[in-house]
Coordinates of N, CA, C and O in Angstrom, one line a residue:
D55 N -134.2 -76.3 -15.1 CA -134.8 -75.3 -14.2 C -133.9 -74.0 -14.1 O -132.7 -74.1 -14.2
T56 N -134.6 -72.9 -13.9 CA -133.9 -71.6 -13.9 C -134.3 -70.8 -12.7 O -135.5 -70.8 -12.3
V57 N -133.4 -70.0 -12.3 CA -133.7 -68.9 -11.3 C -133.5 -67.6 -11.9 O -132.4 -67.4 -12.6
V58 N -134.4 -66.7 -11.8 CA -134.3 -65.3 -12.3 C -134.2 -64.4 -11.1 O -135.1 -64.4 -10.2
F59 N -133.2 -63.7 -11.0 CA -132.9 -62.7 -9.9 C -133.1 -61.3 -10.6 O -132.4 -60.9 -11.5
C60 N -134.1 -60.6 -10.1 CA -134.5 -59.3 -10.8 C -135.0 -58.3 -9.8 O -135.2 -58.6 -8.6
C61 N -135.2 -57.1 -10.3 CA -135.7 -56.0 -9.5 C -137.2 -56.2 -9.2 O -137.9 -56.9 -9.9
S62 N -137.6 -55.7 -8.0 CA -139.0 -55.9 -7.6 C -139.9 -54.7 -8.0 O -141.1 -54.7 -7.6
E63 N -139.5 -53.8 -8.8 CA -140.3 -52.7 -9.3 C -141.4 -53.3 -10.1 O -141.2 -54.3 -10.8
P64 N -142.7 -52.8 -10.0 CA -143.8 -53.3 -10.9 C -143.4 -53.4 -12.3 O -142.8 -52.4 -12.8
A65 N -143.7 -54.4 -13.0 CA -143.5 -54.6 -14.4 C -142.0 -54.5 -14.8 O -141.7 -54.1 -15.9
S66 N -141.1 -54.8 -13.9 CA -139.7 -54.7 -14.2 C -139.1 -56.0 -14.8 O -138.0 -56.0 -15.3
A67 N -139.8 -57.1 -14.8 CA -139.2 -58.3 -15.3 C -140.3 -59.1 -16.0 O -141.5 -59.1 -15.7
P68 N -139.8 -59.8 -17.0 CA -140.8 -60.7 -17.8 C -141.3 -61.8 -17.0 O -140.7 -62.2 -16.0
T69 N -142.4 -62.4 -17.4 CA -142.9 -63.5 -16.7 C -142.2 -64.8 -17.2 O -141.5 -64.7 -18.2
S70 N -142.3 -65.8 -16.5 CA -141.6 -67.1 -16.9 C -142.1 -67.5 -18.2 O -141.3 -68.1 -19.0
S71 N -143.4 -67.3 -18.6 CA -143.8 -67.7 -19.9 C -143.2 -66.9 -21.0 O -142.9 -67.4 -22.1
A72 N -142.9 -65.6 -20.7 CA -142.3 -64.7 -21.7 C -140.8 -65.1 -21.9 O -140.2 -65.0 -22.9
L73 N -140.2 -65.7 -20.8 CA -138.8 -66.1 -20.9 C -138.7 -67.5 -21.5 O -137.7 -67.9 -22.0
D74 N -139.8 -68.3 -21.6 CA -139.9 -69.6 -22.1 C -138.8 -70.5 -21.5 O -138.0 -71.1 -22.2
L75 N -138.8 -70.5 -20.2 CA -137.7 -71.2 -19.5 C -138.2 -72.5 -18.8 O -137.5 -73.2 -18.1
G76 N -139.5 -72.8 -18.9 CA -140.0 -73.9 -18.1 C -140.2 -73.6 -16.7 O -140.8 -72.6 -16.3
N77 N -139.6 -74.4 -15.8 CA -139.7 -74.2 -14.4 C -138.8 -73.1 -14.0 O -137.6 -73.2 -14.1
T78 N -139.4 -71.9 -13.5 CA -138.6 -70.8 -13.2 C -139.0 -70.3 -11.8 O -140.1 -70.1 -11.5
A79 N -137.9 -70.1 -11.0 CA -138.1 -69.5 -9.6 C -137.7 -68.0 -9.8 O -136.6 -67.7 -10.4
F80 N -138.4 -67.1 -9.2 CA -138.1 -65.7 -9.2 C -137.6 -65.2 -7.8 O -138.3 -65.5 -6.8
V81 N -136.5 -64.5 -7.7 CA -136.0 -63.9 -6.5 C -136.0 -62.4 -6.9 O -135.3 -62.0 -7.9
R82 N -136.7 -61.6 -6.1 CA -136.7 -60.1 -6.5 C -136.4 -59.2 -5.3 O -136.8 -59.5 -4.2
N83 N -135.7 -58.1 -5.6 CA -135.5 -57.1 -4.6 C -135.3 -55.8 -5.4 O -135.1 -55.8 -6.6
M84 N -135.3 -54.7 -4.7 CA -135.1 -53.4 -5.3 C -133.7 -53.3 -5.9 O -132.7 -53.4 -5.1
G85 N -133.6 -53.1 -7.2 CA -132.3 -53.0 -7.8 C -131.6 -54.2 -8.1 O -130.4 -54.2 -8.5
N86 N -132.2 -55.4 -7.9 CA -131.5 -56.7 -8.1 C -130.1 -56.7 -7.6 O -129.1 -57.0 -8.3
V87 N -130.0 -56.3 -6.3 CA -128.6 -56.2 -5.7 C -128.4 -57.3 -4.7 O -129.4 -57.8 -4.2
V88 N -127.2 -57.6 -4.4 CA -126.8 -58.6 -3.4 C -126.1 -57.8 -2.3 O -125.1 -57.1 -2.6
S89 N -126.6 -57.9 -1.1 CA -125.9 -57.2 0.0 C -124.6 -57.9 0.3 O -124.5 -59.1 0.2
L90 N -123.6 -57.2 0.8 CA -122.3 -57.7 1.1 C -122.0 -57.5 2.5 O -122.3 -56.5 3.1
F91 N -121.3 -58.5 3.1 CA -120.8 -58.4 4.4 C -119.3 -58.6 4.3 O -118.8 -59.7 4.0
G92 N -118.5 -57.5 4.3 CA -117.1 -57.5 3.9 C -117.1 -57.9 2.4 O -117.8 -57.2 1.6
S93 N -116.3 -58.9 2.1 CA -116.3 -59.3 0.6 C -117.1 -60.5 0.4 O -117.1 -61.0 -0.7
I94 N -117.8 -61.0 1.4 CA -118.6 -62.2 1.2 C -120.1 -61.8 1.1 O -120.7 -61.2 1.9
P95 N -120.7 -62.2 -0.1 CA -122.2 -62.0 -0.2 C -122.9 -62.7 1.0 O -122.6 -63.8 1.3
N96 N -123.8 -62.0 1.6 CA -124.5 -62.5 2.8 C -125.9 -61.9 2.9 O -126.1 -60.8 3.4
S97 N -126.8 -62.6 2.3 CA -128.2 -62.0 2.2 C -129.2 -63.1 2.1 O -129.0 -64.2 1.7
I98 N -130.5 -62.6 2.4 CA -131.6 -63.5 2.2 C -131.8 -63.8 0.7 O -132.2 -64.9 0.3
E99 N -131.4 -62.9 -0.2 CA -131.5 -63.1 -1.6 C -130.6 -64.3 -2.0 O -131.0 -65.2 -2.8
I100 N -129.4 -64.3 -1.5 CA -128.5 -65.4 -1.9 C -129.0 -66.7 -1.3 O -129.0 -67.7 -2.0
A101 N -129.5 -66.6 -0.1 CA -130.1 -67.9 0.5 C -131.3 -68.4 -0.4 O -131.4 -69.6 -0.6
S102 N -132.1 -67.5 -0.9 CA -133.2 -67.8 -1.8 C -132.7 -68.5 -3.1 O -133.2 -69.5 -3.5
V103 N -131.7 -67.9 -3.6 CA -131.1 -68.4 -4.9 C -130.5 -69.8 -4.6 O -130.7 -70.7 -5.3
E104 N -129.8 -69.9 -3.5 CA -129.2 -71.2 -3.1 C -130.2 -72.3 -2.9 O -130.0 -73.4 -3.3
Y105 N -131.4 -71.9 -2.3 CA -132.4 -72.9 -2.1 C -132.9 -73.4 -3.5 O -133.1 -74.6 -3.7
A106 N -133.2 -72.5 -4.4 CA -133.7 -72.9 -5.8 C -132.6 -73.7 -6.5 O -133.0 -74.7 -7.1
V107 N -131.4 -73.3 -6.4 CA -130.3 -74.0 -7.1 C -130.2 -75.4 -6.5 O -130.0 -76.4 -7.1
G108 N -130.3 -75.5 -5.1 CA -130.2 -76.8 -4.4 C -131.3 -77.7 -4.8 O -131.2 -78.9 -4.6
R109 N -132.4 -77.2 -5.4 CA -133.5 -78.0 -5.8 C -133.5 -78.3 -7.3 O -134.5 -78.8 -7.8
G110 N -132.3 -78.0 -7.9 CA -132.2 -78.5 -9.3 C -132.0 -77.4 -10.4 O -131.7 -77.8 -11.5
A111 N -132.1 -76.1 -10.0 CA -131.9 -75.1 -11.1 C -130.4 -75.1 -11.5 O -129.5 -75.3 -10.7
R112 N -130.2 -75.0 -12.8 CA -128.9 -75.0 -13.3 C -128.5 -73.8 -14.1 O -127.4 -73.7 -14.6
E113 N -129.4 -72.8 -14.1 CA -129.2 -71.6 -14.8 C -129.7 -70.5 -13.9 O -130.8 -70.5 -13.4
L114 N -128.9 -69.4 -13.7 CA -129.3 -68.3 -12.9 C -129.1 -67.0 -13.8 O -128.0 -66.8 -14.3
I115 N -130.2 -66.3 -14.0 CA -130.2 -65.1 -14.8 C -130.4 -63.9 -14.0 O -131.5 -63.8 -13.3
V116 N -129.5 -63.0 -13.9 CA -129.7 -61.7 -13.2 C -130.2 -60.7 -14.3 O -129.5 -60.5 -15.3
I117 N -131.4 -60.2 -14.0 CA -132.0 -59.3 -15.0 C -132.2 -57.9 -14.4 O -133.0 -57.8 -13.5
G118 N -131.5 -56.9 -15.0 CA -131.8 -55.5 -14.7 C -132.8 -55.1 -15.7 O -133.2 -55.8 -16.6
H119 N -133.4 -53.9 -15.5 CA -134.4 -53.4 -16.5 C -134.2 -51.9 -16.8 O -133.6 -51.2 -16.0
T120 N -134.7 -51.5 -18.0 CA -134.6 -50.1 -18.4 C -135.3 -49.2 -17.4 O -136.3 -49.7 -16.8
N121 N -134.9 -48.0 -17.3 CA -135.5 -47.0 -16.5 C -135.7 -47.4 -15.0 O -136.7 -47.1 -14.4
C122 N -134.7 -48.1 -14.5 CA -134.8 -48.6 -13.1 C -134.9 -47.4 -12.1 O -134.0 -46.5 -12.0
G123 N -136.0 -47.3 -11.4 CA -136.3 -46.2 -10.5 C -135.3 -46.1 -9.3 O -134.9 -45.0 -9.0
I124 N -134.8 -47.2 -8.8 CA -133.9 -47.2 -7.7 C -132.5 -46.7 -8.1 O -131.9 -45.9 -7.4
I125 N -132.1 -47.0 -9.3 CA -130.9 -46.5 -9.9 C -131.0 -45.1 -10.2 O -130.1 -44.3 -9.9
K126 N -132.1 -44.6 -10.7 CA -132.3 -43.2 -10.9 C -132.3 -42.4 -9.6 O -131.7 -41.4 -9.6
S127 N -132.8 -43.0 -8.6 CA -132.8 -42.3 -7.3 C -131.4 -42.2 -6.7 O -131.0 -41.1 -6.2
V128 N -130.6 -43.2 -7.0 CA -129.2 -43.1 -6.5 C -128.4 -42.1 -7.3 O -127.7 -41.2 -6.8
I129 N -128.6 -42.1 -8.6 CA -128.0 -41.1 -9.5 C -128.4 -39.7 -9.1 O -127.5 -38.8 -9.0
N130 N -129.7 -39.5 -8.7 CA -130.2 -38.1 -8.3 C -130.0 -37.8 -6.9 O -130.4 -36.8 -6.4
N131 N -129.3 -38.8 -6.2 CA -129.1 -38.6 -4.7 C -130.4 -38.3 -4.0 O -130.4 -37.5 -3.1
S132 N -131.4 -39.1 -4.3 CA -132.7 -38.9 -3.7 C -133.2 -40.1 -3.0 O -134.4 -40.4 -3.0
I133 N -132.3 -40.9 -2.5 CA -132.6 -42.1 -1.8 C -133.3 -41.8 -0.5 O -133.0 -40.8 0.2
G134 N -134.2 -42.7 -0.1 CA -134.9 -42.5 1.2 C -134.1 -42.8 2.4 O -132.9 -43.0 2.4
K135 N -134.9 -42.8 3.5 CA -134.2 -43.1 4.8 C -134.4 -44.6 5.2 O -134.7 -45.4 4.4
G136 N -134.2 -44.9 6.5 CA -134.3 -46.3 6.9 C -133.1 -47.1 6.4 O -132.0 -46.7 6.6
H137 N -133.4 -48.2 5.8 CA -132.3 -49.1 5.4 C -132.0 -48.8 3.9 O -131.1 -49.5 3.4
Q138 N -132.6 -47.9 3.2 CA -132.4 -47.6 1.8 C -130.9 -47.2 1.6 O -130.4 -47.5 0.5
P139 N -130.2 -46.5 2.5 CA -128.8 -46.2 2.2 C -128.0 -47.4 1.9 O -127.0 -47.3 1.2
A140 N -128.3 -48.6 2.4 CA -127.6 -49.8 2.1 C -127.7 -50.1 0.6 O -126.7 -50.5 -0.1
I141 N -128.8 -49.9 0.0 CA -129.0 -50.1 -1.5 C -128.1 -49.0 -2.2 O -127.4 -49.3 -3.2
Y142 N -128.1 -47.8 -1.7 CA -127.3 -46.7 -2.3 C -125.9 -47.1 -2.3 O -125.2 -46.9 -3.3
Q143 N -125.4 -47.6 -1.2 CA -124.0 -48.0 -1.2 C -123.6 -49.0 -2.2 O -122.6 -48.9 -2.9
I144 N -124.5 -50.0 -2.5 CA -124.2 -51.1 -3.4 C -124.3 -50.5 -4.9 O -123.4 -50.7 -5.7
I145 N -125.4 -49.8 -5.1 CA -125.6 -49.2 -6.5 C -124.6 -48.1 -6.9 O -124.3 -48.0 -8.0
S146 N -124.1 -47.4 -5.9 CA -123.2 -46.3 -6.2 C -121.9 -46.8 -6.9 O -121.3 -46.1 -7.7
K147 N -121.5 -48.0 -6.6 CA -120.4 -48.6 -7.2 C -120.6 -48.7 -8.7 O -119.7 -48.4 -9.5
A148 N -121.8 -49.2 -9.1 CA -122.1 -49.3 -10.5 C -122.2 -47.9 -11.2 O -121.8 -47.8 -12.4
I149 N -122.7 -46.9 -10.5 CA -122.7 -45.6 -11.0 C -121.4 -45.0 -11.3 O -121.1 -44.4 -12.3
T150 N -120.5 -45.2 -10.3 CA -119.1 -44.8 -10.5 C -118.4 -45.4 -11.7 O -117.8 -44.7 -12.5
E151 N -118.6 -46.7 -11.9 CA -118.1 -47.4 -13.0 C -118.7 -46.9 -14.3 O -118.0 -46.7 -15.3
A152 N -120.0 -46.6 -14.3 CA -120.7 -46.1 -15.5 C -120.2 -44.7 -15.8 O -120.0 -44.4 -17.0
E153 N -120.0 -43.8 -14.8 CA -119.5 -42.5 -15.1 C -118.1 -42.5 -15.8 O -117.8 -41.7 -16.6
R154 N -117.3 -43.4 -15.4 CA -116.0 -43.6 -16.0 C -116.1 -43.9 -17.5 O -115.3 -43.5 -18.3
A155 N -117.1 -44.7 -17.8 CA -117.3 -45.2 -19.2 C -118.0 -44.1 -20.1 O -117.7 -44.0 -21.3
V156 N -119.0 -43.4 -19.5 CA -119.9 -42.6 -20.4 C -120.0 -41.2 -20.0 O -120.6 -40.4 -20.7
G157 N -119.4 -40.8 -18.9 CA -119.5 -39.4 -18.5 C -120.8 -39.1 -17.7 O -121.3 -40.0 -17.1
S158 N -121.3 -37.9 -17.8 CA -122.4 -37.5 -17.0 C -123.7 -37.3 -17.7 O -124.7 -36.8 -17.1
D159 N -123.8 -37.6 -19.0 CA -125.1 -37.5 -19.7 C -126.1 -38.5 -18.9 O -125.8 -39.7 -18.8
L160 N -127.2 -37.9 -18.4 CA -128.0 -38.7 -17.5 C -128.6 -39.9 -18.2 O -128.7 -41.0 -17.5
Q161 N -129.1 -39.9 -19.4 CA -129.7 -41.1 -20.0 C -128.6 -42.2 -20.2 O -128.8 -43.3 -19.9
L162 N -127.5 -41.8 -20.8 CA -126.4 -42.7 -21.0 C -125.9 -43.3 -19.7 O -125.6 -44.5 -19.5
L163 N -125.8 -42.4 -18.6 CA -125.3 -42.8 -17.3 C -126.3 -43.9 -16.7 O -125.9 -44.9 -16.2
L164 N -127.6 -43.6 -16.9 CA -128.6 -44.5 -16.3 C -128.5 -45.9 -17.0 O -128.4 -46.9 -16.4
E165 N -128.4 -45.9 -18.4 CA -128.3 -47.1 -19.1 C -127.1 -47.9 -18.7 O -127.1 -49.1 -18.5
K166 N -125.9 -47.2 -18.6 CA -124.7 -47.9 -18.3 C -124.7 -48.4 -16.9 O -124.2 -49.5 -16.5
A167 N -125.2 -47.6 -15.9 CA -125.3 -48.0 -14.5 C -126.1 -49.2 -14.3 O -125.8 -50.1 -13.5
I168 N -127.2 -49.3 -15.1 CA -128.1 -50.5 -15.0 C -127.3 -51.7 -15.4 O -127.3 -52.8 -14.8
E169 N -126.6 -51.6 -16.5 CA -125.7 -52.7 -17.0 C -124.6 -53.1 -16.0 O -124.4 -54.2 -15.7
E170 N -123.9 -52.1 -15.5 CA -122.9 -52.3 -14.5 C -123.4 -52.9 -13.2 O -122.8 -53.8 -12.6
N171 N -124.6 -52.5 -12.8 CA -125.2 -53.1 -11.6 C -125.5 -54.6 -11.8 O -125.3 -55.4 -10.9
V172 N -126.0 -55.0 -13.0 CA -126.2 -56.4 -13.3 C -124.9 -57.1 -13.2 O -124.8 -58.2 -12.6
R173 N -123.9 -56.6 -13.9 CA -122.5 -57.2 -13.9 C -122.0 -57.4 -12.4 O -121.4 -58.4 -12.1
N174 N -122.2 -56.4 -11.6 CA -121.7 -56.5 -10.2 C -122.4 -57.6 -9.4 O -121.8 -58.3 -8.7
T175 N -123.7 -57.7 -9.7 CA -124.5 -58.7 -9.0 C -124.1 -60.1 -9.5 O -123.9 -61.0 -8.7
V176 N -123.9 -60.2 -10.8 CA -123.4 -61.5 -11.3 C -122.1 -61.9 -10.7 O -121.9 -63.0 -10.2
E177 N -121.2 -60.9 -10.6 CA -119.9 -61.2 -10.0 C -120.0 -61.6 -8.5 O -119.4 -62.5 -8.1
S178 N -120.9 -60.9 -7.8 CA -121.1 -61.2 -6.4 C -121.6 -62.6 -6.2 O -121.2 -63.4 -5.3
L179 N -122.6 -63.0 -7.0 CA -123.1 -64.3 -7.0 C -122.1 -65.4 -7.3 O -122.0 -66.4 -6.7
R180 N -121.3 -65.1 -8.4 CA -120.2 -66.0 -8.8 C -119.2 -66.3 -7.7 O -118.6 -67.3 -7.6
N181 N -119.0 -65.2 -6.9 CA -118.0 -65.3 -5.8 C -118.6 -65.8 -4.5 O -117.8 -65.9 -3.5
S182 N -119.8 -66.2 -4.5 CA -120.4 -66.8 -3.3 C -119.7 -68.1 -2.9 O -119.7 -69.0 -3.7
R183 N -119.0 -68.1 -1.8 CA -118.1 -69.2 -1.5 C -118.8 -70.5 -1.1 O -118.2 -71.5 -0.9
F184 N -120.1 -70.4 -0.9 CA -120.8 -71.6 -0.3 C -121.3 -72.5 -1.4 O -120.6 -73.1 -2.1
L185 N -122.6 -72.5 -1.7 CA -123.2 -73.4 -2.6 C -122.9 -73.0 -4.1 O -122.6 -73.9 -4.9
L186 N -123.0 -71.8 -4.4 CA -122.9 -71.4 -5.8 C -121.6 -71.6 -6.5 O -121.5 -72.1 -7.6
H187 N -120.5 -71.1 -5.9 CA -119.2 -71.2 -6.5 C -118.8 -72.6 -6.8 O -118.3 -72.8 -8.0
P188 N -118.9 -73.6 -6.0 CA -118.5 -74.9 -6.4 C -119.3 -75.4 -7.5 O -118.8 -76.2 -8.4
L189 N -120.6 -75.1 -7.6 CA -121.4 -75.5 -8.7 C -121.0 -74.9 -10.1 O -121.0 -75.5 -11.1
I190 N -120.6 -73.6 -10.0 CA -120.1 -72.9 -11.2 C -118.8 -73.6 -11.6 O -118.6 -73.9 -12.8
E191 N -117.9 -73.8 -10.7 CA -116.6 -74.4 -11.0 C -116.8 -75.8 -11.6 O -116.0 -76.2 -12.5
S192 N -117.8 -76.6 -11.2 CA -118.0 -77.9 -11.7 C -118.8 -77.9 -13.0 O -119.1 -79.0 -13.5
G193 N -119.3 -76.8 -13.4 CA -120.1 -76.7 -14.7 C -121.5 -77.0 -14.5 O -122.3 -77.2 -15.4
K194 N -122.0 -77.1 -13.2 CA -123.4 -77.5 -13.0 C -124.3 -76.3 -12.9 O -125.5 -76.4 -12.8
L195 N -123.7 -75.1 -12.8 CA -124.5 -73.8 -12.8 C -123.9 -72.8 -13.6 O -122.7 -72.6 -13.6
E196 N -124.7 -72.1 -14.4 CA -124.3 -71.0 -15.2 C -125.0 -69.7 -14.7 O -126.2 -69.7 -14.5
I197 N -124.3 -68.6 -14.6 CA -124.9 -67.3 -14.2 C -124.7 -66.4 -15.3 O -123.6 -66.2 -15.8
I198 N -125.8 -65.8 -15.7 CA -125.9 -64.9 -16.9 C -126.5 -63.6 -16.5 O -127.4 -63.5 -15.7
G199 N -126.0 -62.5 -17.1 CA -126.5 -61.2 -16.9 C -127.3 -60.8 -18.1 O -127.0 -61.1 -19.2
A200 N -128.4 -60.0 -17.8 CA -129.3 -59.6 -18.9 C -130.0 -58.3 -18.6 O -130.1 -57.9 -17.4
I201 N -130.5 -57.6 -19.6 CA -131.3 -56.4 -19.4 C -132.6 -56.6 -20.1 O -132.7 -57.0 -21.2
Y202 N -133.7 -56.3 -19.3 CA -135.0 -56.4 -19.8 C -135.5 -55.0 -20.2 O -135.4 -54.0 -19.4
D203 N -135.8 -54.8 -21.5 CA -136.3 -53.5 -22.0 C -137.8 -53.5 -21.8 O -138.6 -54.2 -22.5
S204 N -138.3 -52.7 -20.8 CA -139.7 -52.7 -20.5 C -140.6 -52.1 -21.6 O -141.8 -52.3 -21.6
D205 N -140.0 -51.4 -22.5 CA -140.8 -50.8 -23.7 C -141.0 -51.9 -24.8 O -142.1 -52.1 -25.2
T206 N -139.9 -52.6 -25.1 CA -140.0 -53.6 -26.2 C -140.3 -54.9 -25.7 O -140.7 -55.8 -26.5
M207 N -140.2 -55.1 -24.3 CA -140.5 -56.4 -23.7 C -139.5 -57.5 -24.2 O -139.8 -58.7 -24.2
K208 N -138.3 -57.1 -24.5 CA -137.2 -58.0 -25.0 C -136.1 -58.0 -24.0 O -135.8 -57.0 -23.3
I209 N -135.4 -59.1 -24.0 CA -134.3 -59.3 -23.1 C -133.0 -59.4 -23.9 O -132.9 -60.1 -24.9
E210 N -132.0 -58.6 -23.5 CA -130.7 -58.7 -24.1 C -129.7 -59.2 -23.2 O -129.5 -58.7 -22.1
L211 N -129.0 -60.3 -23.5 CA -128.0 -60.9 -22.7 C -126.8 -60.0 -22.7 O -126.4 -59.5 -23.8
L212 N -126.1 -59.8 -21.6 CA -124.9 -59.1 -21.6 C -123.7 -59.9 -22.0 O -123.6 -61.1 -21.6
K213 N -122.8 -59.3 -22.7 CA -121.6 -60.0 -23.1 C -120.6 -60.0 -21.9 O -120.6 -59.0 -21.2
E214 N -119.8 -61.0 -21.8 CA -118.7 -61.0 -20.8 C -117.8 -59.9 -21.1 O -117.5 -59.6 -22.2
K215 N -117.2 -59.3 -20.0 CA -116.2 -58.2 -20.2 C -114.9 -58.9 -20.6 O -114.5 -59.9 -20.2

């Protein structure tokens, strides 16, 4: 069984049949981000992932997608009001990392920021001190990062840094 953690933008993630994963649970939010409380991931998303993992999932795939609107909004500093600044705070870390790697070319920056955002989410989930971390340490759970290309409808797994 597999858990897919991905963005909730329309058409941003493949269906379970396209992934050919069998039993798949999807957890979705804008930008496939994990909110943090201090250095400890603390969110409904993690609780949802933990529930699925607790019911037998042994693979967790964090999938970002090309042309992510929320990451574009953060790059363009056009984030909305309400609670949206919380997303800005999380995604801005990925953008800073991407700028160091590729500079300010907007298309390259967007592509690299999407990748860095996935990597950051994978790292946050791996560091979850409760249910996930012990399962990873014991080899019972694998967390993988990937990018879904919405034009080609293909998934590319990210290599470990």
